[in-house]
Tab-separated table of C-alpha atoms and ligand atoms in Angstrom:
chain	number	residue	atom	x	y	z
A	59	UNK	CA	-42.962	32.549	-6.311
A	60	UNK	CA	-39.375	30.531	-6.201
A	61	UNK	CA	-37.039	30.179	-9.049
A	62	UNK	CA	-34.919	27.187	-9.767
A	63	UNK	CA	-31.698	26.523	-11.090
A	64	UNK	CA	-32.151	27.240	-14.434
A	65	UNK	CA	-28.586	25.478	-15.120
A	66	UNK	CA	-29.934	22.081	-14.774
A	67	UNK	CA	-32.433	22.850	-17.217
A	68	UNK	CA	-29.739	22.748	-20.244
A	69	UNK	CA	-28.531	19.300	-19.254
A	70	UNK	CA	-29.833	16.888	-21.525
A	71	UNK	CA	-31.451	13.681	-20.312
A	72	UNK	CA	-30.246	12.008	-17.231
A	73	UNK	CA	-26.793	11.157	-16.002
A	74	UNK	CA	-24.986	8.639	-18.767
A	75	UNK	CA	-25.062	5.531	-16.199
A	76	UNK	CA	-28.700	6.199	-15.374
A	77	UNK	CA	-29.682	6.225	-18.922
A	78	UNK	CA	-27.958	2.862	-19.208
A	79	UNK	CA	-29.437	1.576	-16.274
A	80	UNK	CA	-32.748	2.474	-17.316
A	81	UNK	CA	-32.472	0.828	-21.095
A	82	UNK	CA	-31.310	-2.463	-19.878
A	83	UNK	CA	-33.932	-2.892	-17.240
A	84	UNK	CA	-36.730	-1.929	-20.167
A	85	UNK	CA	-34.892	-4.452	-22.158
A	86	UNK	CA	-34.292	-7.189	-19.041
A	87	UNK	CA	-38.683	-6.480	-18.724
A	88	UNK	CA	-39.020	-7.003	-22.118
A	89	UNK	CA	-36.742	-10.253	-22.359
A	90	UNK	CA	-37.111	-11.984	-19.046
A	91	UNK	CA	-35.564	-15.112	-20.287
A	92	UNK	CA	-32.398	-13.463	-21.494
A	93	UNK	CA	-29.065	-13.741	-19.022
A	94	UNK	CA	-27.567	-10.215	-19.346
A	95	UNK	CA	-23.539	-9.766	-18.930
A	96	UNK	CA	-23.162	-6.454	-17.672
A	97	UNK	CA	-19.910	-4.829	-18.495
A	98	UNK	CA	-21.436	-1.100	-18.705
A	99	UNK	CA	-20.714	0.728	-15.546
A	100	UNK	CA	-17.467	0.504	-13.816
A	101	UNK	CA	-18.809	-1.434	-10.767
A	102	UNK	CA	-16.627	-4.112	-9.022
A	103	UNK	CA	-17.675	-7.674	-8.240
A	104	UNK	CA	-15.242	-9.193	-6.162
A	105	UNK	CA	-15.817	-9.003	-2.296
A	106	UNK	CA	-13.979	-7.135	-0.385
A	107	UNK	CA	-10.609	-8.198	1.273
A	108	UNK	CA	-10.532	-10.420	4.163
A	109	UNK	CA	-7.967	-7.567	6.016
A	110	UNK	CA	-10.996	-4.993	5.141
A	111	UNK	CA	-13.768	-7.361	6.128
A	112	UNK	CA	-11.868	-7.964	9.939
A	113	UNK	CA	-11.180	-4.398	10.134
A	114	UNK	CA	-15.044	-3.575	9.735
A	115	UNK	CA	-15.909	-6.060	12.051
A	116	UNK	CA	-13.853	-4.573	14.824
A	117	UNK	CA	-14.863	-1.014	14.308
A	118	UNK	CA	-18.431	-2.085	14.675
A	119	UNK	CA	-18.272	-3.408	17.668
A	120	UNK	CA	-15.925	-0.360	18.954
A	121	UNK	CA	-19.128	1.354	18.047
A	122	UNK	CA	-21.204	-0.710	20.325
A	123	UNK	CA	-19.309	-0.348	23.299
A	124	UNK	CA	-19.483	3.302	25.266
A	125	UNK	CA	-16.008	3.314	26.117
A	126	UNK	CA	-15.200	3.028	22.097
A	127	UNK	CA	-18.340	4.538	20.496
A	128	UNK	CA	-17.271	7.486	18.285
A	129	UNK	CA	-19.620	9.940	16.999
A	130	UNK	CA	-18.929	12.907	14.173
A	131	UNK	CA	-15.501	12.425	12.572
A	132	UNK	CA	-12.903	15.275	12.465
A	133	UNK	CA	-13.705	17.388	9.479
A	134	UNK	CA	-10.478	16.574	7.671
A	135	UNK	CA	-10.634	12.524	8.171
A	136	UNK	CA	-9.214	10.739	11.291
A	137	UNK	CA	-5.418	10.985	11.482
A	138	UNK	CA	-5.017	6.978	11.529
A	139	UNK	CA	-6.415	7.630	7.781
A	140	UNK	CA	-4.339	10.578	6.768
A	141	UNK	CA	-1.524	8.908	8.111
A	142	UNK	CA	-1.495	6.191	6.347
A	143	UNK	CA	-2.586	7.840	3.176
A	144	UNK	CA	0.280	10.464	3.549
A	145	UNK	CA	2.612	7.670	4.272
A	146	UNK	CA	1.807	4.921	1.626
A	147	UNK	CA	0.805	7.035	-1.502
A	148	UNK	CA	2.818	10.108	-1.088
A	149	UNK	CA	5.811	9.559	1.023
A	150	UNK	CA	6.762	5.920	-0.224
A	151	UNK	CA	6.904	7.744	-3.536
A	152	UNK	CA	8.984	10.724	-2.604
A	153	UNK	CA	6.340	12.956	-2.688
A	154	UNK	CA	5.649	15.972	-0.056
A	155	UNK	CA	2.239	15.757	0.645
A	156	UNK	CA	1.333	16.378	4.517
A	157	UNK	CA	-1.223	14.432	6.249
A	158	UNK	CA	-3.021	17.980	6.861
A	159	UNK	CA	-3.191	18.679	2.860
A	160	UNK	CA	-5.494	15.440	2.624
A	161	UNK	CA	-9.156	15.965	3.360
A	162	UNK	CA	-11.255	12.364	3.653
A	163	UNK	CA	-14.607	12.397	2.001
A	164	UNK	CA	-17.226	9.707	0.939
A	165	UNK	CA	-15.600	9.302	-2.374
A	166	UNK	CA	-13.917	11.042	-5.575
A	167	UNK	CA	-17.222	11.627	-7.367
A	168	UNK	CA	-18.808	13.576	-4.575
A	169	UNK	CA	-15.333	15.639	-4.668
A	170	UNK	CA	-14.825	15.903	-8.385
A	171	UNK	CA	-18.499	17.242	-8.962
A	172	UNK	CA	-18.106	19.327	-5.677
A	173	UNK	CA	-14.782	20.652	-6.249
A	174	UNK	CA	-15.905	23.239	-8.824
A	175	UNK	CA	-17.511	25.211	-6.260
A	176	UNK	CA	-14.429	27.281	-4.519
A	177	UNK	CA	-13.781	28.523	-8.243
A	178	UNK	CA	-15.165	31.225	-9.464
A	179	UNK	CA	-18.310	31.021	-12.235
A	180	UNK	CA	-16.327	32.919	-14.436
A	181	UNK	CA	-13.573	30.539	-15.017
A	182	UNK	CA	-13.114	28.336	-18.472
A	183	UNK	CA	-12.967	25.169	-18.220
A	184	UNK	CA	-11.109	22.098	-20.281
A	185	UNK	CA	-11.794	18.452	-20.406
A	186	UNK	CA	-10.274	15.899	-22.070
A	187	UNK	CA	-12.588	14.394	-24.636
A	188	UNK	CA	-13.787	11.696	-24.040
A	189	UNK	CA	-13.766	11.952	-20.189
A	190	UNK	CA	-15.780	10.913	-17.358
A	191	UNK	CA	-18.777	12.932	-17.354
A	192	UNK	CA	-19.198	14.411	-13.933
A	193	UNK	CA	-16.518	17.138	-14.756
A	194	UNK	CA	-18.712	18.676	-17.488
A	195	UNK	CA	-21.904	17.800	-16.029
A	196	UNK	CA	-21.230	19.790	-12.497
A	197	UNK	CA	-20.044	22.913	-14.401
A	198	UNK	CA	-23.058	23.171	-16.519
A	199	UNK	CA	-24.858	22.565	-13.038
A	200	UNK	CA	-22.960	25.556	-11.640
A	201	UNK	CA	-23.479	27.771	-14.747
A	202	UNK	CA	-19.838	27.304	-15.893
A	203	UNK	CA	-20.782	26.485	-19.444
A	204	UNK	CA	-22.902	27.800	-21.973
A	205	UNK	CA	-25.589	25.440	-24.115
A	206	UNK	CA	-25.526	21.902	-25.388
A	207	UNK	CA	-25.447	21.245	-29.283
A	208	UNK	CA	-27.390	18.008	-29.651
A	209	UNK	CA	-25.826	17.863	-33.511
A	210	UNK	CA	-22.241	18.034	-32.274
A	211	UNK	CA	-22.997	16.956	-28.678
A	212	UNK	CA	-20.573	20.069	-27.393
A	213	UNK	CA	-20.970	22.695	-24.948
A	214	UNK	CA	-20.304	26.029	-25.697
A	215	UNK	CA	-17.747	27.767	-23.376
A	216	UNK	CA	-16.158	24.634	-22.684
A	217	UNK	CA	-12.357	23.882	-24.354
A	218	UNK	CA	-12.653	19.974	-25.432
A	219	UNK	CA	-9.059	18.520	-25.684
A	220	UNK	CA	-9.401	15.528	-28.383
A	221	UNK	CA	-7.457	12.377	-27.271
A	222	UNK	CA	-7.667	9.895	-30.021
A	223	UNK	CA	-6.348	7.239	-31.972
A	224	UNK	CA	-4.871	9.799	-34.328
A	225	UNK	CA	-2.679	11.565	-31.035
A	226	UNK	CA	-2.277	8.554	-29.376
A	227	UNK	CA	-4.616	9.750	-26.775
A	228	UNK	CA	-2.478	12.711	-25.504
A	229	UNK	CA	-4.273	15.444	-25.316
A	230	UNK	CA	-2.778	18.983	-26.859
A	231	UNK	CA	-2.925	22.130	-25.355
A	232	UNK	CA	-5.285	24.072	-26.255
A	233	UNK	CA	-5.794	27.276	-28.374
A	234	UNK	CA	-7.680	29.153	-25.785
A	235	UNK	CA	-6.254	29.357	-22.397
A	236	UNK	CA	-8.361	27.621	-19.668
A	237	UNK	CA	-8.331	28.119	-15.734
A	238	UNK	CA	-9.317	24.772	-15.024
A	239	UNK	CA	-8.121	21.412	-16.627
A	240	UNK	CA	-9.406	18.337	-15.557
A	241	UNK	CA	-7.207	15.295	-16.143
A	242	UNK	CA	-8.371	11.866	-15.008
A	243	UNK	CA	-5.181	9.555	-15.702
A	244	UNK	CA	-5.276	6.595	-16.079
A	245	UNK	CA	-8.106	7.681	-18.663
A	246	UNK	CA	-11.754	6.772	-17.924
A	247	UNK	CA	-13.178	5.448	-20.428
A	248	UNK	CA	-10.407	5.050	-22.825
A	249	UNK	CA	-8.069	3.360	-20.850
A	250	UNK	CA	-4.926	4.780	-21.628
A	251	UNK	CA	-2.679	7.321	-19.908
A	252	UNK	CA	0.149	9.871	-19.995
A	253	UNK	CA	3.848	9.167	-19.365
A	254	UNK	CA	5.181	11.151	-16.393
A	255	UNK	CA	7.243	13.154	-18.810
A	256	UNK	CA	3.923	14.201	-20.568
A	257	UNK	CA	2.107	14.802	-17.164
A	258	UNK	CA	5.235	17.073	-16.549
A	259	UNK	CA	4.462	19.239	-19.556
A	260	UNK	CA	1.068	19.731	-18.400
A	261	UNK	CA	2.051	20.743	-14.644
A	262	UNK	CA	4.694	23.029	-16.350
A	263	UNK	CA	1.774	24.527	-18.533
A	264	UNK	CA	-0.617	24.904	-15.517
A	265	UNK	CA	1.916	27.195	-14.096
A	266	UNK	CA	2.578	29.061	-16.614
A	267	UNK	CA	-0.846	30.043	-17.748
A	268	UNK	CA	-1.631	30.476	-14.209
A	269	UNK	CA	-4.774	27.394	-14.434
A	270	UNK	CA	-5.599	25.029	-11.829
A	271	UNK	CA	-5.037	20.968	-12.556
A	272	UNK	CA	-8.122	18.784	-11.143
A	273	UNK	CA	-6.412	15.391	-11.523
A	274	UNK	CA	-8.360	12.568	-11.266
A	275	UNK	CA	-6.275	9.752	-9.859
A	276	UNK	CA	-8.769	6.914	-9.505
A	277	UNK	CA	-7.582	4.121	-11.626
A	278	UNK	CA	-4.134	4.664	-10.245
A	279	UNK	CA	-3.877	1.260	-8.859
A	280	UNK	CA	-4.196	-0.287	-12.315
A	281	UNK	CA	-1.064	1.279	-13.606
A	282	UNK	CA	1.340	-1.403	-15.036
A	283	UNK	CA	3.839	0.488	-16.564
A	284	UNK	CA	6.858	2.133	-15.027
A	285	UNK	CA	6.945	5.496	-17.034
A	286	UNK	CA	3.495	6.176	-15.637
A	287	UNK	CA	3.368	8.695	-12.615
A	288	UNK	CA	1.241	7.130	-9.585
A	289	UNK	CA	0.352	10.937	-8.459
A	290	UNK	CA	0.631	13.875	-10.086
A	291	UNK	CA	2.957	15.251	-6.948
A	292	UNK	CA	5.608	13.200	-8.759
A	293	UNK	CA	5.749	16.006	-11.032
A	294	UNK	CA	7.884	19.101	-10.484
A	295	UNK	CA	5.930	22.176	-9.292
A	296	UNK	CA	2.355	20.325	-8.951
A	297	UNK	CA	2.113	21.612	-5.183
A	298	UNK	CA	1.060	25.155	-6.843
A	299	UNK	CA	-1.000	24.083	-9.335
A	300	UNK	CA	-2.592	20.325	-8.751
A	301	UNK	CA	-5.647	19.476	-6.408
A	302	UNK	CA	-5.877	15.337	-6.480
A	303	UNK	CA	-8.654	13.281	-6.048
A	304	UNK	CA	-8.567	9.900	-5.004
A	305	UNK	CA	-11.082	6.939	-4.531
A	306	UNK	CA	-11.307	4.034	-2.710
A	307	UNK	CA	-13.932	2.485	-5.066
A	308	UNK	CA	-11.580	0.832	-7.833
A	309	UNK	CA	-8.626	-0.186	-5.842
A	310	UNK	CA	-10.136	-1.710	-2.692
A	311	UNK	CA	-13.791	-2.566	-4.064
A	312	UNK	CA	-15.425	0.392	-1.933
A	313	UNK	CA	-18.180	1.298	-4.684
A	314	UNK	CA	-21.056	0.256	-2.296
A	315	UNK	CA	-18.639	1.676	1.105
A	316	UNK	CA	-17.892	4.953	-0.062
A	317	UNK	CA	-14.706	6.438	0.640
A	318	UNK	CA	-12.117	8.556	-1.361
A	319	UNK	CA	-9.894	11.880	-0.400
A	320	UNK	CA	-8.783	15.094	-2.199
A	321	UNK	CA	-5.552	16.656	-1.582
A	322	UNK	CA	-5.136	20.241	-1.745
A	323	UNK	CA	-1.598	21.697	-1.382
A	324	UNK	CA	-0.851	24.816	1.173
A	325	UNK	CA	1.267	26.183	-1.404
A	326	UNK	CA	-1.926	25.925	-3.944
A	327	UNK	CA	-3.083	29.502	-4.174
A	328	UNK	CA	-5.022	32.439	-6.326
A	329	UNK	CA	-3.180	35.418	-5.316
A	330	UNK	CA	-3.013	35.430	-1.479
A	331	UNK	CA	-6.249	33.182	-1.260
A	332	UNK	CA	-5.570	29.555	0.168
A	333	UNK	CA	-7.589	27.224	-1.659
A	334	UNK	CA	-6.724	24.933	1.021
A	335	UNK	CA	-8.288	26.994	3.510
A	336	UNK	CA	-11.381	27.328	1.153
A	337	UNK	CA	-11.679	23.420	0.807
A	338	UNK	CA	-11.293	23.124	4.796
A	339	UNK	CA	-14.053	25.945	5.132
A	340	UNK	CA	-16.325	24.051	2.470
A	341	UNK	CA	-15.723	20.579	4.163
A	342	UNK	CA	-16.301	21.741	7.577
A	343	UNK	CA	-19.699	23.257	6.531
A	344	UNK	CA	-21.059	20.986	4.074
A	345	UNK	CA	-19.686	17.794	5.319
A	346	UNK	CA	-19.714	15.716	8.339
A	347	UNK	CA	-17.174	13.308	7.248
A	348	UNK	CA	-17.087	9.661	6.167
A	349	UNK	CA	-18.195	6.850	8.959
A	350	UNK	CA	-15.871	5.810	11.516
A	351	UNK	CA	-16.182	2.328	10.362
A	352	UNK	CA	-15.363	2.987	6.592
A	353	UNK	CA	-12.154	4.983	7.696
A	354	UNK	CA	-10.737	2.348	9.851
A	355	UNK	CA	-11.900	-0.119	6.605
A	356	UNK	CA	-9.612	2.762	4.603
A	357	UNK	CA	-6.947	2.173	6.996
A	358	UNK	CA	-6.826	-1.821	6.569
A	359	UNK	CA	-6.202	-1.094	2.601
A	360	UNK	CA	-2.884	0.270	3.978
A	361	UNK	CA	-2.010	-2.800	6.378
A	362	UNK	CA	0.576	-5.536	4.490
A	363	UNK	CA	-1.720	-8.131	4.494
A	364	UNK	CA	-4.837	-5.464	3.088
A	365	UNK	CA	-1.935	-4.427	0.527
A	366	UNK	CA	-1.247	-7.930	-0.591
A	367	UNK	CA	-4.552	-8.789	-0.826
A	368	UNK	CA	-5.654	-5.981	-2.962
A	369	UNK	CA	-2.700	-6.732	-5.361
A	370	UNK	CA	-4.470	-9.817	-5.837
A	371	UNK	CA	-7.428	-8.240	-6.504
A	372	UNK	CA	-6.440	-5.921	-9.063
A	373	UNK	CA	-4.720	-9.051	-10.879
A	374	UNK	CA	-8.088	-10.498	-11.309
A	375	UNK	CA	-9.409	-7.843	-12.680
A	376	UNK	CA	-6.095	-7.120	-15.064
A	377	UNK	CA	-6.360	-10.694	-16.146
A	378	UNK	CA	-10.234	-9.378	-17.199
A	379	UNK	CA	-8.454	-6.642	-19.461
A	380	UNK	CA	-6.014	-8.359	-21.335
A	381	UNK	CA	-8.774	-11.200	-21.949
A	382	UNK	CA	-11.188	-8.438	-23.518
A	383	UNK	CA	-7.766	-6.841	-25.188
A	384	UNK	CA	-6.804	-10.042	-26.523
A	385	UNK	CA	-10.221	-11.827	-27.491
A	386	UNK	CA	-11.447	-8.539	-29.068
A	387	UNK	CA	-8.283	-8.121	-31.017
A	388	UNK	CA	-8.575	-11.548	-32.680
A	389	UNK	CA	-12.014	-10.894	-33.498
A	390	UNK	CA	-11.177	-8.338	-35.709
A	391	UNK	CA	-12.045	-5.125	-33.387
A	392	UNK	CA	-9.567	-2.312	-32.960
A	393	UNK	CA	-9.003	-2.044	-29.352
A	394	UNK	CA	-7.144	0.417	-27.065
A	395	UNK	CA	-6.586	0.814	-23.296
A	396	UNK	CA	-6.686	-1.968	-20.606
A	397	UNK	CA	-2.827	-1.882	-19.820
A	398	UNK	CA	-2.596	0.543	-17.048
A	399	UNK	CA	-6.734	0.921	-16.400
A	400	UNK	CA	-9.519	-1.612	-16.355
A	401	UNK	CA	-11.155	-0.480	-19.680
A	402	UNK	CA	-11.027	-1.099	-23.126
A	403	UNK	CA	-12.333	0.925	-25.500
A	404	UNK	CA	-13.017	-0.442	-28.774
A	405	UNK	CA	-14.085	1.310	-32.643
A	406	UNK	CA	-17.427	0.344	-33.174
A	407	UNK	CA	-17.642	-2.113	-36.401
A	408	UNK	CA	-18.867	-0.599	-39.721
A	409	UNK	CA	-20.213	2.598	-39.258
A	410	UNK	CA	-22.167	2.251	-36.261
A	411	UNK	CA	-22.467	4.737	-33.593
A	412	UNK	CA	-22.019	4.248	-30.316
A	413	UNK	CA	-25.407	4.197	-29.131
A	414	UNK	CA	-26.530	1.713	-32.233
A	415	UNK	CA	-23.662	-0.815	-31.106
A	416	UNK	CA	-24.906	-0.644	-27.496
A	417	UNK	CA	-28.085	-1.397	-28.881
A	418	UNK	CA	-26.849	-4.140	-31.394
A	419	UNK	CA	-24.716	-5.871	-28.457
A	420	UNK	CA	-27.547	-6.091	-25.961
A	421	UNK	CA	-29.528	-6.962	-28.406
A	422	UNK	CA	-27.792	-9.842	-30.325
A	423	UNK	CA	-25.068	-10.734	-27.336
A	424	UNK	CA	-27.389	-9.910	-24.232
A	425	UNK	CA	-23.756	-7.886	-23.310
A	426	UNK	CA	-24.254	-4.258	-21.769
A	427	UNK	CA	-21.289	-2.041	-22.364
A	428	UNK	CA	-21.233	1.943	-22.451
A	429	UNK	CA	-21.741	4.058	-25.449
A	430	UNK	CA	-18.563	6.124	-26.177
A	431	UNK	CA	-20.038	9.109	-27.047
A	432	UNK	CA	-21.569	9.268	-23.814
A	433	UNK	CA	-17.923	10.627	-22.313
A	434	UNK	CA	-17.648	13.117	-25.004
A	435	UNK	CA	-17.947	13.869	-28.891
A	436	UNK	CA	-14.726	12.398	-29.622
A	437	UNK	CA	-15.897	9.389	-28.139
A	438	UNK	CA	-18.580	9.039	-31.395
A	439	UNK	CA	-17.742	5.337	-32.571
A	440	UNK	CA	-16.269	3.905	-29.895
A	441	UNK	CA	-17.424	1.693	-27.063
A	442	UNK	CA	-16.324	1.169	-23.571
A	443	UNK	CA	-16.193	-2.502	-22.143
A	444	UNK	CA	-15.089	-2.621	-18.324
A	445	UNK	CA	-12.738	-5.401	-16.914
A	446	UNK	CA	-14.820	-5.066	-13.511
A	447	UNK	CA	-16.944	-8.438	-14.128
A	448	UNK	CA	-16.450	-11.605	-12.782
A	449	UNK	CA	-13.735	-13.952	-14.834
A	450	UNK	CA	-16.562	-16.176	-15.755
A	451	UNK	CA	-18.593	-13.499	-17.157
A	452	UNK	CA	-15.987	-11.694	-19.053
A	453	UNK	CA	-15.119	-14.884	-20.522
A	454	UNK	CA	-18.865	-15.952	-21.656
A	455	UNK	CA	-19.579	-12.398	-22.849
A	456	UNK	CA	-16.127	-12.349	-25.256
A	457	UNK	CA	-17.570	-15.844	-26.580
A	458	UNK	CA	-20.919	-14.435	-27.245
A	459	UNK	CA	-19.174	-11.531	-29.313
A	460	UNK	CA	-16.761	-13.879	-31.076
A	461	UNK	CA	-20.311	-15.649	-32.379
A	462	UNK	CA	-21.776	-12.621	-33.735
B	719	LIG	C1	-17.818	4.267	-14.762
B	719	LIG	O1	-18.254	3.503	-15.160
B	719	LIG	O2	-17.559	5.414	-15.651
B	719	LIG	C2	-17.702	4.539	-13.216
B	719	LIG	O3	-17.940	3.341	-12.359
B	719	LIG	C3	-19.021	5.767	-12.551
B	719	LIG	C4	-18.420	6.251	-11.798
B	719	LIG	O4	-17.128	5.835	-10.779
B	719	LIG	O5	-18.900	7.004	-10.755
């Protein structure tokens, strides 16, 4: 008789955003007359920028012509895209990352779930709490965690680094030494971040204790403050301890197009073993590349026209973020984030739990948000709203919340 991967049986319920989607569709089916405003999952609403559409059209035409048709993409991704990334995301910021250290993929969610595969199952992981649930869930699936306690909402064998109002959402160095440290900055869900100096301390710590940092920079395009690093490689020593994951979903609206990349510097080693070589082996074996037309669209993100159009798109979402921040503060909520990220993190009113507030907001205001406890135990009593809605819906949602 075959056996299944028992680690999956340890996972409670479904993935956070699947649970929310199910609850919302059940509510909508029971109340077909209610118009819901969805500020839950961080999915974009603005159409792709014209420069990207143009690149997609022209790549589609190339695929219809025998002379320009392309089949499988090169293992690491097309050079035109890797060169554009190396030039714009790294060299322009004074960071020494070569195009051959960049692995193009179909998105940062897959990479953040898959990257753990090149590490031993014995490694201890440390995660910020609260944080994007994929890091813990994918490590549970791999068998790197113990069991889940539904009361405390804590996994055994996971080092939680609380990021709370009390510590200004800056994680403290854990008492037990981790092997793998996940940092998502600017942070999903709190919308807060670290200064470059604070990030440097994490790089120094990782190098000192021999840990690797898995750095998720999906929200980098939303950074507005000068003392915040745009990539971990701005920090001295990051080439020997950090892997960086980047997404095109939030900076360019590719949530439905799918494109991302991972940087594994050649100096990153475990003894003599190169992580770059391991990830290249994994990539070559299990992945056949992001589509050519999508990689051409990614290249357009770095064209001068593309950059200008996307700057406007980010400004549009950040205008929503300030509207939510200011609107909720005026209504009496305690809010965080929304300055360097498109997420606003609010304290639930009274003593409501995160899920109680989710149900209340859905039922009374027909607004969908994300319960903070879904991101980790320290998220209990908090709630996340996204700034990725349309401007009209964002203002309408605020008005509904004001009238509660
Ligand atoms: C979120 O809402 O946290 C994200 O959009 C989910 C994702 O990026 O996978």
